[in-house]
């Protein structure tokens, strides 16, 4: 009924190497969440970030945000 109010979202999984502690997790989340339209949660054990986008953002933008911190983005799914 109110479909025009619904925002389309896209979910992506980023596989990230090099995160070892809560500080790493917090830095990656902070960097990704600083991008307008991004909501990200990092799973340190699985070495991944679950990213929800509510607008178009390129994989390169996401990758750059993480790699600028010194971590390696192995792949992005979704």
PDB file of C-alpha atoms in Angstrom:
ATOM      1  CA  UNK A   1       0.000   0.000   0.000  1.00  0.00           C
ATOM      2  CA  UNK A   2       2.777   2.433   0.900  1.00  0.00           C
ATOM      3  CA  UNK A   3       5.363   0.969  -1.461  1.00  0.00           C
ATOM      4  CA  UNK A   4       6.446   4.420  -2.592  1.00  0.00           C
ATOM      5  CA  UNK A   5       7.883   4.984   0.906  1.00  0.00           C
ATOM      6  CA  UNK A   6      10.055   1.876   0.765  1.00  0.00           C
ATOM      7  CA  UNK A   7      13.740   2.422   0.058  1.00  0.00           C
ATOM      8  CA  UNK A   8      15.542  -0.243  -1.889  1.00  0.00           C
ATOM      9  CA  UNK A   9      18.520  -1.668  -0.047  1.00  0.00           C
ATOM     10  CA  UNK A  10      21.381  -3.833  -1.222  1.00  0.00           C
ATOM     11  CA  UNK A  11      23.312  -6.166   1.054  1.00  0.00           C
ATOM     12  CA  UNK A  12      26.957  -7.028   0.459  1.00  0.00           C
ATOM     13  CA  UNK A  13      29.481  -9.178   2.257  1.00  0.00           C
ATOM     14  CA  UNK A  14      33.075  -7.955   2.320  1.00  0.00           C
ATOM     15  CA  UNK A  15      35.743 -10.547   3.138  1.00  0.00           C
ATOM     16  CA  UNK A  16      38.583  -8.727   4.891  1.00  0.00           C
ATOM     17  CA  UNK A  17      42.017  -9.983   5.953  1.00  0.00           C
ATOM     18  CA  UNK A  18      44.179  -8.419   8.640  1.00  0.00           C
ATOM     19  CA  UNK A  19      41.639  -7.666  11.378  1.00  0.00           C
ATOM     20  CA  UNK A  20      42.803  -9.122  14.696  1.00  0.00           C
ATOM     21  CA  UNK A  21      41.091  -7.289  17.540  1.00  0.00           C
ATOM     22  CA  UNK A  22      38.182  -5.138  18.635  1.00  0.00           C
ATOM     23  CA  UNK A  23      40.108  -2.005  17.684  1.00  0.00           C
ATOM     24  CA  UNK A  24      40.441  -3.278  14.090  1.00  0.00           C
ATOM     25  CA  UNK A  25      36.721  -4.105  14.028  1.00  0.00           C
ATOM     26  CA  UNK A  26      35.794  -0.653  15.314  1.00  0.00           C
ATOM     27  CA  UNK A  27      38.027   1.124  12.790  1.00  0.00           C
ATOM     28  CA  UNK A  28      36.585  -0.787   9.831  1.00  0.00           C
ATOM     29  CA  UNK A  29      32.998  -0.197  11.001  1.00  0.00           C
ATOM     30  CA  UNK A  30      33.693   3.509  11.575  1.00  0.00           C
ATOM     31  CA  UNK A  31      35.278   3.917   8.141  1.00  0.00           C
ATOM     32  CA  UNK A  32      32.482   2.130   6.284  1.00  0.00           C
ATOM     33  CA  UNK A  33      29.690   3.790   8.269  1.00  0.00           C
ATOM     34  CA  UNK A  34      31.202   7.200   7.492  1.00  0.00           C
ATOM     35  CA  UNK A  35      30.155   6.678   3.855  1.00  0.00           C
ATOM     36  CA  UNK A  36      26.718   8.211   3.281  1.00  0.00           C
ATOM     37  CA  UNK A  37      24.160   5.466   2.651  1.00  0.00           C
ATOM     38  CA  UNK A  38      26.192   2.684   4.298  1.00  0.00           C
ATOM     39  CA  UNK A  39      25.390   0.651   7.396  1.00  0.00           C
ATOM     40  CA  UNK A  40      28.101  -1.887   8.247  1.00  0.00           C
ATOM     41  CA  UNK A  41      28.696  -4.466  10.975  1.00  0.00           C
ATOM     42  CA  UNK A  42      31.979  -6.375  11.205  1.00  0.00           C
ATOM     43  CA  UNK A  43      32.226 -10.009  12.316  1.00  0.00           C
ATOM     44  CA  UNK A  44      35.802 -10.357  13.550  1.00  0.00           C
ATOM     45  CA  UNK A  45      35.725 -14.174  13.818  1.00  0.00           C
ATOM     46  CA  UNK A  46      34.446 -14.641  10.263  1.00  0.00           C
ATOM     47  CA  UNK A  47      36.708 -11.858   8.938  1.00  0.00           C
ATOM     48  CA  UNK A  48      33.875 -10.098   7.152  1.00  0.00           C
ATOM     49  CA  UNK A  49      31.741  -6.997   7.112  1.00  0.00           C
ATOM     50  CA  UNK A  50      28.005  -7.164   6.447  1.00  0.00           C
ATOM     51  CA  UNK A  51      27.206  -3.983   4.553  1.00  0.00           C
ATOM     52  CA  UNK A  52      23.740  -2.594   3.809  1.00  0.00           C
ATOM     53  CA  UNK A  53      23.513   0.127   1.182  1.00  0.00           C
ATOM     54  CA  UNK A  54      20.476   2.381   0.790  1.00  0.00           C
ATOM     55  CA  UNK A  55      21.891   4.133  -2.270  1.00  0.00           C
ATOM     56  CA  UNK A  56      24.276   3.237  -5.082  1.00  0.00           C
ATOM     57  CA  UNK A  57      27.861   2.938  -3.870  1.00  0.00           C
ATOM     58  CA  UNK A  58      30.592   1.254  -5.880  1.00  0.00           C
ATOM     59  CA  UNK A  59      32.560  -1.728  -4.617  1.00  0.00           C
ATOM     60  CA  UNK A  60      35.698   0.327  -5.253  1.00  0.00           C
ATOM     61  CA  UNK A  61      34.496   2.974  -2.788  1.00  0.00           C
ATOM     62  CA  UNK A  62      33.857   0.344  -0.117  1.00  0.00           C
ATOM     63  CA  UNK A  63      37.175  -1.378  -0.815  1.00  0.00           C
ATOM     64  CA  UNK A  64      39.132   1.883  -0.687  1.00  0.00           C
ATOM     65  CA  UNK A  65      37.567   2.788   2.652  1.00  0.00           C
ATOM     66  CA  UNK A  66      38.857  -0.444   4.218  1.00  0.00           C
ATOM     67  CA  UNK A  67      42.180  -0.689   2.414  1.00  0.00           C
ATOM     68  CA  UNK A  68      43.095   2.881   3.430  1.00  0.00           C
ATOM     69  CA  UNK A  69      43.199   1.475   6.984  1.00  0.00           C
ATOM     70  CA  UNK A  70      45.775  -1.139   5.986  1.00  0.00           C
ATOM     71  CA  UNK A  71      43.467  -4.145   5.662  1.00  0.00           C
ATOM     72  CA  UNK A  72      43.029  -6.327   2.579  1.00  0.00           C
ATOM     73  CA  UNK A  73      39.624  -6.746   0.967  1.00  0.00           C
ATOM     74  CA  UNK A  74      39.749 -10.277  -0.464  1.00  0.00           C
ATOM     75  CA  UNK A  75      36.304 -10.181  -2.104  1.00  0.00           C
ATOM     76  CA  UNK A  76      32.919  -8.478  -2.122  1.00  0.00           C
ATOM     77  CA  UNK A  77      29.752 -10.539  -2.619  1.00  0.00           C
ATOM     78  CA  UNK A  78      26.341  -9.187  -3.486  1.00  0.00           C
TER      79      UNK A  78
END
